[in-house]
Amino acid sequence: MPGGPGRASAAGPRRSRPGPPPDRLLSRHHGGQLIDVQLHEPVGLDELAQDLRAGGRFTVRDHPTGGDCTYQVLAEVLALALAAVLPTGAASAALNPAAVLTGLYQGGAPPAGAR
């Protein structure tokens, strides 16, 4: 990579995450569909959850813009995992990725309405 990771290049500044490279690079398409860039196959949130449990890492890029949307997808995976272990009814519409991240950001308290 010209200029090295995290340095500005002729194409513009690049931001990189610290640490080792991800195990998988995914592309998020219209409607939220995730595609493994190397395998050219769809990837489900449940598959990503299994990969994370096994210690895998991933990075997600928005297909139209190239922007990093890894944290949004990670929030969706987290919400899916929480819905699987919470009592029925607790995993309502109030428990969405944005609410989960907001609760975590506010000191780990569950979002209002998610109890």
mmCIF file of N, CA and C in Angstrom:
data_model
loop_
_atom_site.group_PDB
_atom_site.id
_atom_site.type_symbol
_atom_site.label_atom_id
_atom_site.label_comp_id
_atom_site.label_asym_id
_atom_site.label_seq_id
_atom_site.Cartn_x
_atom_site.Cartn_y
_atom_site.Cartn_z
ATOM 1 N N MET A 1 0.860 -1.175 0.000
ATOM 2 C CA MET A 1 0.000 0.000 0.000
ATOM 3 C C MET A 1 0.899 1.227 0.000
ATOM 4 N N PRO A 2 0.778 2.108 -0.966
ATOM 5 C CA PRO A 2 1.622 3.293 -1.014
ATOM 6 C C PRO A 2 1.402 4.171 0.203
ATOM 7 N N GLY A 3 2.506 4.657 0.760
ATOM 8 C CA GLY A 3 2.412 5.558 1.901
ATOM 9 C C GLY A 3 2.218 4.856 3.225
ATOM 10 N N GLY A 4 1.947 3.556 3.198
ATOM 11 C CA GLY A 4 1.763 2.817 4.438
ATOM 12 C C GLY A 4 0.355 2.962 4.977
ATOM 13 N N PRO A 5 -0.030 2.069 5.892
ATOM 14 C CA PRO A 5 -1.391 2.116 6.430
ATOM 15 C C PRO A 5 -1.623 3.371 7.256
ATOM 16 N N GLY A 6 -2.813 3.923 7.120
ATOM 17 C CA GLY A 6 -3.210 5.060 7.932
ATOM 18 C C GLY A 6 -2.682 6.394 7.438
ATOM 19 N N ARG A 7 -1.931 6.421 6.348
ATOM 20 C CA ARG A 7 -1.375 7.670 5.835
ATOM 21 C C ARG A 7 -2.185 8.164 4.650
ATOM 22 N N ALA A 8 -2.163 9.462 4.449
ATOM 23 C CA ALA A 8 -2.861 10.048 3.307
ATOM 24 C C ALA A 8 -2.146 9.652 2.031
ATOM 25 N N SER A 9 -2.907 9.437 0.996
ATOM 26 C CA SER A 9 -2.345 9.129 -0.308
ATOM 27 C C SER A 9 -2.976 10.058 -1.326
ATOM 28 N N ALA A 10 -2.615 9.862 -2.588
ATOM 29 C CA ALA A 10 -3.174 10.700 -3.653
ATOM 30 C C ALA A 10 -4.690 10.535 -3.725
ATOM 31 N N ALA A 11 -5.188 9.379 -3.320
ATOM 32 C CA ALA A 11 -6.629 9.125 -3.361
ATOM 33 C C ALA A 11 -7.340 9.732 -2.162
ATOM 34 N N GLY A 12 -6.617 10.242 -1.186
ATOM 35 C CA GLY A 12 -7.230 10.826 0.002
ATOM 36 C C GLY A 12 -6.807 10.093 1.245
ATOM 37 N N PRO A 13 -7.216 10.587 2.405
ATOM 38 C CA PRO A 13 -6.807 9.962 3.662
ATOM 39 C C PRO A 13 -7.474 8.608 3.842
ATOM 40 N N ARG A 14 -6.742 7.688 4.455
ATOM 41 C CA ARG A 14 -7.283 6.365 4.776
ATOM 42 C C ARG A 14 -7.192 6.191 6.277
ATOM 43 N N ARG A 15 -8.252 5.698 6.837
ATOM 44 C CA ARG A 15 -8.221 5.375 8.256
ATOM 45 C C ARG A 15 -8.138 3.869 8.387
ATOM 46 N N SER A 16 -7.302 3.418 9.279
ATOM 47 C CA SER A 16 -7.194 1.986 9.508
ATOM 48 C C SER A 16 -7.352 1.714 10.994
ATOM 49 N N ARG A 17 -7.819 0.525 11.277
ATOM 50 C CA ARG A 17 -7.979 0.109 12.662
ATOM 51 C C ARG A 17 -6.646 -0.387 13.183
ATOM 52 N N PRO A 18 -6.373 -0.146 14.469
ATOM 53 C CA PRO A 18 -5.153 -0.698 15.048
ATOM 54 C C PRO A 18 -5.273 -2.213 15.154
ATOM 55 N N GLY A 19 -4.156 -2.885 15.204
ATOM 56 C CA GLY A 19 -4.154 -4.320 15.394
ATOM 57 C C GLY A 19 -4.027 -5.079 14.093
ATOM 58 N N PRO A 20 -4.133 -6.402 14.192
ATOM 59 C CA PRO A 20 -3.956 -7.258 13.015
ATOM 60 C C PRO A 20 -5.107 -7.090 12.036
ATOM 61 N N PRO A 21 -4.883 -7.469 10.787
ATOM 62 C CA PRO A 21 -5.943 -7.350 9.786
ATOM 63 C C PRO A 21 -7.094 -8.307 10.095
ATOM 64 N N PRO A 22 -8.287 -8.011 9.592
ATOM 65 C CA PRO A 22 -9.440 -8.883 9.861
ATOM 66 C C PRO A 22 -9.304 -10.215 9.131
ATOM 67 N N ASP A 23 -10.019 -11.217 9.645
ATOM 68 C CA ASP A 23 -10.044 -12.521 8.994
ATOM 69 C C ASP A 23 -10.914 -12.485 7.741
ATOM 70 N N ARG A 24 -11.947 -11.645 7.763
ATOM 71 C CA ARG A 24 -12.887 -11.576 6.634
ATOM 72 C C ARG A 24 -13.155 -10.131 6.272
ATOM 73 N N LEU A 25 -13.264 -9.881 4.988
ATOM 74 C CA LEU A 25 -13.690 -8.581 4.497
ATOM 75 C C LEU A 25 -15.051 -8.779 3.859
ATOM 76 N N LEU A 26 -16.026 -8.016 4.345
ATOM 77 C CA LEU A 26 -17.393 -8.131 3.859
ATOM 78 C C LEU A 26 -17.818 -6.831 3.200
ATOM 79 N N SER A 27 -18.738 -6.952 2.273
ATOM 80 C CA SER A 27 -19.316 -5.800 1.608
ATOM 81 C C SER A 27 -20.808 -5.787 1.913
ATOM 82 N N ARG A 28 -21.307 -4.628 2.346
ATOM 83 C CA ARG A 28 -22.736 -4.509 2.668
ATOM 84 C C ARG A 28 -23.444 -3.850 1.497
ATOM 85 N N HIS A 29 -24.401 -4.564 0.939
ATOM 86 C CA HIS A 29 -25.129 -4.109 -0.237
ATOM 87 C C HIS A 29 -26.501 -3.568 0.145
ATOM 88 N N HIS A 30 -27.232 -3.110 -0.861
ATOM 89 C CA HIS A 30 -28.573 -2.564 -0.664
ATOM 90 C C HIS A 30 -29.425 -3.556 0.128
ATOM 91 N N GLY A 31 -30.154 -3.057 1.079
ATOM 92 C CA GLY A 31 -31.012 -3.907 1.899
ATOM 93 C C GLY A 31 -30.261 -4.596 3.026
ATOM 94 N N GLY A 32 -28.969 -4.295 3.181
ATOM 95 C CA GLY A 32 -28.208 -4.863 4.279
ATOM 96 C C GLY A 32 -27.568 -6.199 4.004
ATOM 97 N N GLN A 33 -27.713 -6.717 2.782
ATOM 98 C CA GLN A 33 -27.114 -8.011 2.474
ATOM 99 C C GLN A 33 -25.594 -7.927 2.576
ATOM 100 N N LEU A 34 -25.005 -8.896 3.273
ATOM 101 C CA LEU A 34 -23.554 -8.960 3.450
ATOM 102 C C LEU A 34 -22.974 -10.003 2.513
ATOM 103 N N ILE A 35 -21.900 -9.623 1.823
ATOM 104 C CA ILE A 35 -21.229 -10.525 0.899
ATOM 105 C C ILE A 35 -19.766 -10.640 1.309
ATOM 106 N N ASP A 36 -19.270 -11.876 1.413
ATOM 107 C CA ASP A 36 -17.845 -12.102 1.653
ATOM 108 C C ASP A 36 -17.118 -11.743 0.364
ATOM 109 N N VAL A 37 -16.210 -10.776 0.445
ATOM 110 C CA VAL A 37 -15.538 -10.255 -0.745
ATOM 111 C C VAL A 37 -14.670 -11.314 -1.406
ATOM 112 N N GLN A 38 -14.005 -12.143 -0.617
ATOM 113 C CA GLN A 38 -13.116 -13.160 -1.180
ATOM 114 C C GLN A 38 -13.891 -14.336 -1.763
ATOM 115 N N LEU A 39 -14.915 -14.799 -1.057
ATOM 116 C CA LEU A 39 -15.666 -15.981 -1.492
ATOM 117 C C LEU A 39 -16.816 -15.651 -2.435
ATOM 118 N N HIS A 40 -17.214 -14.365 -2.483
ATOM 119 C CA HIS A 40 -18.356 -13.923 -3.297
ATOM 120 C C HIS A 40 -19.628 -14.680 -2.918
ATOM 121 N N GLU A 41 -19.820 -14.857 -1.608
ATOM 122 C CA GLU A 41 -20.993 -15.560 -1.088
ATOM 123 C C GLU A 41 -21.669 -14.713 -0.029
ATOM 124 N N PRO A 42 -22.999 -14.837 0.098
ATOM 125 C CA PRO A 42 -23.704 -14.119 1.162
ATOM 126 C C PRO A 42 -23.303 -14.660 2.539
ATOM 127 N N VAL A 43 -23.335 -13.758 3.521
ATOM 128 C CA VAL A 43 -22.994 -14.112 4.898
ATOM 129 C C VAL A 43 -24.126 -13.630 5.796
ATOM 130 N N GLY A 44 -24.618 -14.503 6.654
ATOM 131 C CA GLY A 44 -25.681 -14.140 7.579
ATOM 132 C C GLY A 44 -25.125 -13.675 8.915
ATOM 133 N N LEU A 45 -25.957 -12.958 9.662
ATOM 134 C CA LEU A 45 -25.544 -12.478 10.990
ATOM 135 C C LEU A 45 -25.234 -13.630 11.929
ATOM 136 N N ASP A 46 -25.991 -14.726 11.811
ATOM 137 C CA ASP A 46 -25.735 -15.882 12.669
ATOM 138 C C ASP A 46 -24.368 -16.490 12.384
ATOM 139 N N GLU A 47 -23.963 -16.489 11.127
ATOM 140 C CA GLU A 47 -22.631 -16.991 10.768
ATOM 141 C C GLU A 47 -21.538 -16.086 11.345
ATOM 142 N N LEU A 48 -21.761 -14.764 11.290
ATOM 143 C CA LEU A 48 -20.796 -13.833 11.879
ATOM 144 C C LEU A 48 -20.700 -14.026 13.392
ATOM 145 N N ALA A 49 -21.838 -14.277 14.039
ATOM 146 C CA ALA A 49 -21.836 -14.515 15.484
ATOM 147 C C ALA A 49 -20.993 -15.746 15.815
ATOM 148 N N GLN A 50 -21.135 -16.800 15.035
ATOM 149 C CA GLN A 50 -20.341 -18.011 15.249
ATOM 150 C C GLN A 50 -18.854 -17.723 15.045
ATOM 151 N N ASP A 51 -18.536 -16.961 13.997
ATOM 152 C CA ASP A 51 -17.142 -16.602 13.742
ATOM 153 C C ASP A 51 -16.549 -15.818 14.906
ATOM 154 N N LEU A 52 -17.325 -14.871 15.441
ATOM 155 C CA LEU A 52 -16.835 -14.065 16.565
ATOM 156 C C LEU A 52 -16.605 -14.920 17.798
ATOM 157 N N ARG A 53 -17.522 -15.844 18.056
ATOM 158 C CA ARG A 53 -17.351 -16.741 19.207
ATOM 159 C C ARG A 53 -16.077 -17.571 19.073
ATOM 160 N N ALA A 54 -15.703 -17.870 17.843
ATOM 161 C CA ALA A 54 -14.494 -18.664 17.584
ATOM 162 C C ALA A 54 -13.236 -17.793 17.521
ATOM 163 N N GLY A 55 -13.395 -16.487 17.765
ATOM 164 C CA GLY A 55 -12.245 -15.593 17.776
ATOM 165 C C GLY A 55 -11.967 -14.912 16.452
ATOM 166 N N GLY A 56 -12.863 -15.065 15.486
ATOM 167 C CA GLY A 56 -12.668 -14.439 14.181
ATOM 168 C C GLY A 56 -12.920 -12.941 14.220
ATOM 169 N N ARG A 57 -12.385 -12.261 13.226
ATOM 170 C CA ARG A 57 -12.569 -10.814 13.087
ATOM 171 C C ARG A 57 -13.078 -10.534 11.690
ATOM 172 N N PHE A 58 -13.779 -9.395 11.556
ATOM 173 C CA PHE A 58 -14.250 -9.003 10.231
ATOM 174 C C PHE A 58 -14.289 -7.495 10.122
ATOM 175 N N THR A 59 -14.263 -7.038 8.891
ATOM 176 C CA THR A 59 -14.444 -5.632 8.563
ATOM 177 C C THR A 59 -15.524 -5.573 7.496
ATOM 178 N N VAL A 60 -16.408 -4.585 7.609
ATOM 179 C CA VAL A 60 -17.493 -4.442 6.649
ATOM 180 C C VAL A 60 -17.397 -3.076 5.986
ATOM 181 N N ARG A 61 -17.471 -3.067 4.677
ATOM 182 C CA ARG A 61 -17.481 -1.828 3.894
ATOM 183 C C ARG A 61 -18.828 -1.691 3.214
ATOM 184 N N ASP A 62 -19.343 -0.474 3.226
ATOM 185 C CA ASP A 62 -20.575 -0.170 2.505
ATOM 186 C C ASP A 62 -20.265 -0.228 1.016
ATOM 187 N N HIS A 63 -21.007 -1.024 0.268
ATOM 188 C CA HIS A 63 -20.694 -1.228 -1.141
ATOM 189 C C HIS A 63 -20.748 0.060 -1.965
ATOM 190 N N PRO A 64 -21.814 0.854 -1.851
ATOM 191 C CA PRO A 64 -21.859 2.062 -2.690
ATOM 192 C C PRO A 64 -20.806 3.109 -2.338
ATOM 193 N N THR A 65 -20.497 3.280 -1.056
ATOM 194 C CA THR A 65 -19.616 4.386 -0.655
ATOM 195 C C THR A 65 -18.207 3.951 -0.275
ATOM 196 N N GLY A 66 -18.026 2.682 0.085
ATOM 197 C CA GLY A 66 -16.735 2.211 0.559
ATOM 198 C C GLY A 66 -16.480 2.540 2.022
ATOM 199 N N GLY A 67 -17.454 3.202 2.671
ATOM 200 C CA GLY A 67 -17.307 3.570 4.073
ATOM 201 C C GLY A 67 -17.325 2.358 4.987
ATOM 202 N N ASP A 68 -16.677 2.500 6.132
ATOM 203 C CA ASP A 68 -16.620 1.429 7.114
ATOM 204 C C ASP A 68 -17.939 1.371 7.873
ATOM 205 N N CYS A 69 -18.608 0.228 7.846
ATOM 206 C CA CYS A 69 -19.846 0.056 8.611
ATOM 207 C C CYS A 69 -19.741 -1.179 9.518
ATOM 208 N N THR A 70 -18.511 -1.488 9.922
ATOM 209 C CA THR A 70 -18.268 -2.655 10.768
ATOM 210 C C THR A 70 -19.034 -2.566 12.081
ATOM 211 N N TYR A 71 -19.006 -1.396 12.725
ATOM 212 C CA TYR A 71 -19.657 -1.285 14.032
ATOM 213 C C TYR A 71 -21.173 -1.430 13.938
ATOM 214 N N GLN A 72 -21.776 -0.966 12.862
ATOM 215 C CA GLN A 72 -23.219 -1.142 12.701
ATOM 216 C C GLN A 72 -23.562 -2.627 12.570
ATOM 217 N N VAL A 73 -22.765 -3.354 11.785
ATOM 218 C CA VAL A 73 -23.015 -4.789 11.618
ATOM 219 C C VAL A 73 -22.725 -5.520 12.928
ATOM 220 N N LEU A 74 -21.683 -5.126 13.633
ATOM 221 C CA LEU A 74 -21.386 -5.740 14.918
ATOM 222 C C LEU A 74 -22.539 -5.527 15.898
ATOM 223 N N ALA A 75 -23.148 -4.349 15.874
ATOM 224 C CA ALA A 75 -24.309 -4.082 16.733
ATOM 225 C C ALA A 75 -25.475 -4.995 16.366
ATOM 226 N N GLU A 76 -25.660 -5.248 15.077
ATOM 227 C CA GLU A 76 -26.729 -6.151 14.645
ATOM 228 C C GLU A 76 -26.458 -7.575 15.122
ATOM 229 N N VAL A 77 -25.195 -8.003 15.044
ATOM 230 C CA VAL A 77 -24.823 -9.339 15.526
ATOM 231 C C VAL A 77 -25.059 -9.431 17.033
ATOM 232 N N LEU A 78 -24.673 -8.391 17.751
ATOM 233 C CA LEU A 78 -24.873 -8.350 19.201
ATOM 234 C C LEU A 78 -26.359 -8.402 19.548
ATOM 235 N N ALA A 79 -27.177 -7.645 18.838
ATOM 236 C CA ALA A 79 -28.620 -7.652 19.085
ATOM 237 C C ALA A 79 -29.211 -9.032 18.818
ATOM 238 N N LEU A 80 -28.743 -9.692 17.764
ATOM 239 C CA LEU A 80 -29.204 -11.041 17.448
ATOM 240 C C LEU A 80 -28.826 -12.006 18.574
ATOM 241 N N ALA A 81 -27.595 -11.902 19.054
ATOM 242 C CA ALA A 81 -27.139 -12.786 20.126
ATOM 243 C C ALA A 81 -27.912 -12.528 21.416
ATOM 244 N N LEU A 82 -28.175 -11.259 21.718
ATOM 245 C CA LEU A 82 -28.947 -10.930 22.919
ATOM 246 C C LEU A 82 -30.383 -11.425 22.813
ATOM 247 N N ALA A 83 -30.965 -11.285 21.643
ATOM 248 C CA ALA A 83 -32.346 -11.739 21.443
ATOM 249 C C ALA A 83 -32.462 -13.243 21.669
ATOM 250 N N ALA A 84 -31.392 -13.970 21.363
ATOM 251 C CA ALA A 84 -31.414 -15.422 21.521
ATOM 252 C C ALA A 84 -31.364 -15.846 22.991
ATOM 253 N N VAL A 85 -30.844 -14.980 23.873
ATOM 254 C CA VAL A 85 -30.700 -15.376 25.274
ATOM 255 C C VAL A 85 -31.639 -14.638 26.221
ATOM 256 N N LEU A 86 -32.278 -13.582 25.750
ATOM 257 C CA LEU A 86 -33.196 -12.839 26.603
ATOM 258 C C LEU A 86 -34.554 -13.524 26.621
ATOM 259 N N PRO A 87 -35.292 -13.354 27.717
ATOM 260 C CA PRO A 87 -36.640 -13.927 27.770
ATOM 261 C C PRO A 87 -37.520 -13.345 26.662
ATOM 262 N N THR A 88 -38.470 -14.123 26.210
ATOM 263 C CA THR A 88 -39.394 -13.666 25.183
ATOM 264 C C THR A 88 -40.062 -12.377 25.640
ATOM 265 N N GLY A 89 -40.155 -11.423 24.747
ATOM 266 C CA GLY A 89 -40.753 -10.138 25.079
ATOM 267 C C GLY A 89 -39.694 -9.095 25.383
ATOM 268 N N ALA A 90 -38.582 -9.504 26.008
ATOM 269 C CA ALA A 90 -37.512 -8.546 26.294
ATOM 270 C C ALA A 90 -36.791 -8.159 25.027
ATOM 271 N N ALA A 91 -36.778 -9.062 24.061
ATOM 272 C CA ALA A 91 -36.122 -8.781 22.783
ATOM 273 C C ALA A 91 -37.123 -8.155 21.828
ATOM 274 N N SER A 92 -37.744 -7.093 22.269
ATOM 275 C CA SER A 92 -38.761 -6.415 21.468
ATOM 276 C C SER A 92 -38.119 -5.425 20.531
ATOM 277 N N ALA A 93 -38.941 -4.609 19.895
ATOM 278 C CA ALA A 93 -38.445 -3.592 18.976
ATOM 279 C C ALA A 93 -37.547 -2.584 19.680
ATOM 280 N N ALA A 94 -37.684 -2.465 21.004
ATOM 281 C CA ALA A 94 -36.825 -1.539 21.752
ATOM 282 C C ALA A 94 -35.380 -2.011 21.761
ATOM 283 N N LEU A 95 -35.160 -3.304 21.531
ATOM 284 C CA LEU A 95 -33.804 -3.839 21.518
ATOM 285 C C LEU A 95 -33.322 -3.903 20.075
ATOM 286 N N ASN A 96 -32.917 -2.774 19.559
ATOM 287 C CA ASN A 96 -32.371 -2.716 18.212
ATOM 288 C C ASN A 96 -30.904 -2.325 18.309
ATOM 289 N N PRO A 97 -30.146 -2.463 17.225
ATOM 290 C CA PRO A 97 -28.713 -2.173 17.310
ATOM 291 C C PRO A 97 -28.391 -0.793 17.865
ATOM 292 N N ALA A 98 -29.127 0.216 17.455
ATOM 293 C CA ALA A 98 -28.854 1.577 17.945
ATOM 294 C C ALA A 98 -29.093 1.658 19.448
ATOM 295 N N ALA A 99 -30.167 1.036 19.932
ATOM 296 C CA ALA A 99 -30.468 1.062 21.358
ATOM 297 C C ALA A 99 -29.408 0.304 22.154
ATOM 298 N N VAL A 100 -28.929 -0.817 21.614
ATOM 299 C CA VAL A 100 -27.891 -1.590 22.292
ATOM 300 C C VAL A 100 -26.620 -0.761 22.425
ATOM 301 N N LEU A 101 -26.197 -0.140 21.330
ATOM 302 C CA LEU A 101 -24.974 0.669 21.379
ATOM 303 C C LEU A 101 -25.143 1.871 22.291
ATOM 304 N N THR A 102 -26.314 2.494 22.262
ATOM 305 C CA THR A 102 -26.562 3.638 23.137
ATOM 306 C C THR A 102 -26.458 3.211 24.597
ATOM 307 N N GLY A 103 -27.043 2.077 24.930
ATOM 308 C CA GLY A 103 -26.973 1.569 26.299
ATOM 309 C C GLY A 103 -25.553 1.258 26.719
ATOM 310 N N LEU A 104 -24.781 0.653 25.825
ATOM 311 C CA LEU A 104 -23.395 0.353 26.143
ATOM 312 C C LEU A 104 -22.591 1.628 26.313
ATOM 313 N N TYR A 105 -22.843 2.605 25.477
ATOM 314 C CA TYR A 105 -22.131 3.873 25.541
ATOM 315 C C TYR A 105 -22.439 4.610 26.838
ATOM 316 N N GLN A 106 -23.655 4.462 27.336
ATOM 317 C CA GLN A 106 -24.077 5.164 28.550
ATOM 318 C C GLN A 106 -23.724 4.380 29.807
ATOM 319 N N GLY A 107 -22.675 3.623 29.750
ATOM 320 C CA GLY A 107 -22.188 2.950 30.948
ATOM 321 C C GLY A 107 -22.699 1.539 31.134
ATOM 322 N N GLY A 108 -23.170 0.919 30.088
ATOM 323 C CA GLY A 108 -23.594 -0.462 30.183
ATOM 324 C C GLY A 108 -25.024 -0.665 30.627
ATOM 325 N N ALA A 109 -25.739 0.420 30.914
ATOM 326 C CA ALA A 109 -27.139 0.281 31.316
ATOM 327 C C ALA A 109 -27.967 -0.114 30.114
ATOM 328 N N PRO A 110 -28.936 -1.000 30.294
ATOM 329 C CA PRO A 110 -29.804 -1.354 29.173
ATOM 330 C C PRO A 110 -30.588 -0.146 28.703
ATOM 331 N N PRO A 111 -30.887 -0.061 27.409
ATOM 332 C CA PRO A 111 -31.656 1.061 26.915
ATOM 333 C C PRO A 111 -33.060 1.074 27.524
ATOM 334 N N ALA A 112 -33.626 2.242 27.650
ATOM 335 C CA ALA A 112 -34.981 2.388 28.210
ATOM 336 C C ALA A 112 -35.948 1.550 27.400
ATOM 337 N N GLY A 113 -36.774 0.801 28.074
ATOM 338 C CA GLY A 113 -37.776 -0.026 27.395
ATOM 339 C C GLY A 113 -37.279 -1.392 27.030
ATOM 340 N N ALA A 114 -36.006 -1.695 27.240
ATOM 341 C CA ALA A 114 -35.471 -2.996 26.864
ATOM 342 C C ALA A 114 -35.466 -3.972 28.036
ATOM 343 N N ARG A 115 -35.944 -3.544 29.191
ATOM 344 C CA ARG A 115 -35.972 -4.435 30.359
ATOM 345 C C ARG A 115 -37.204 -5.273 30.356
#
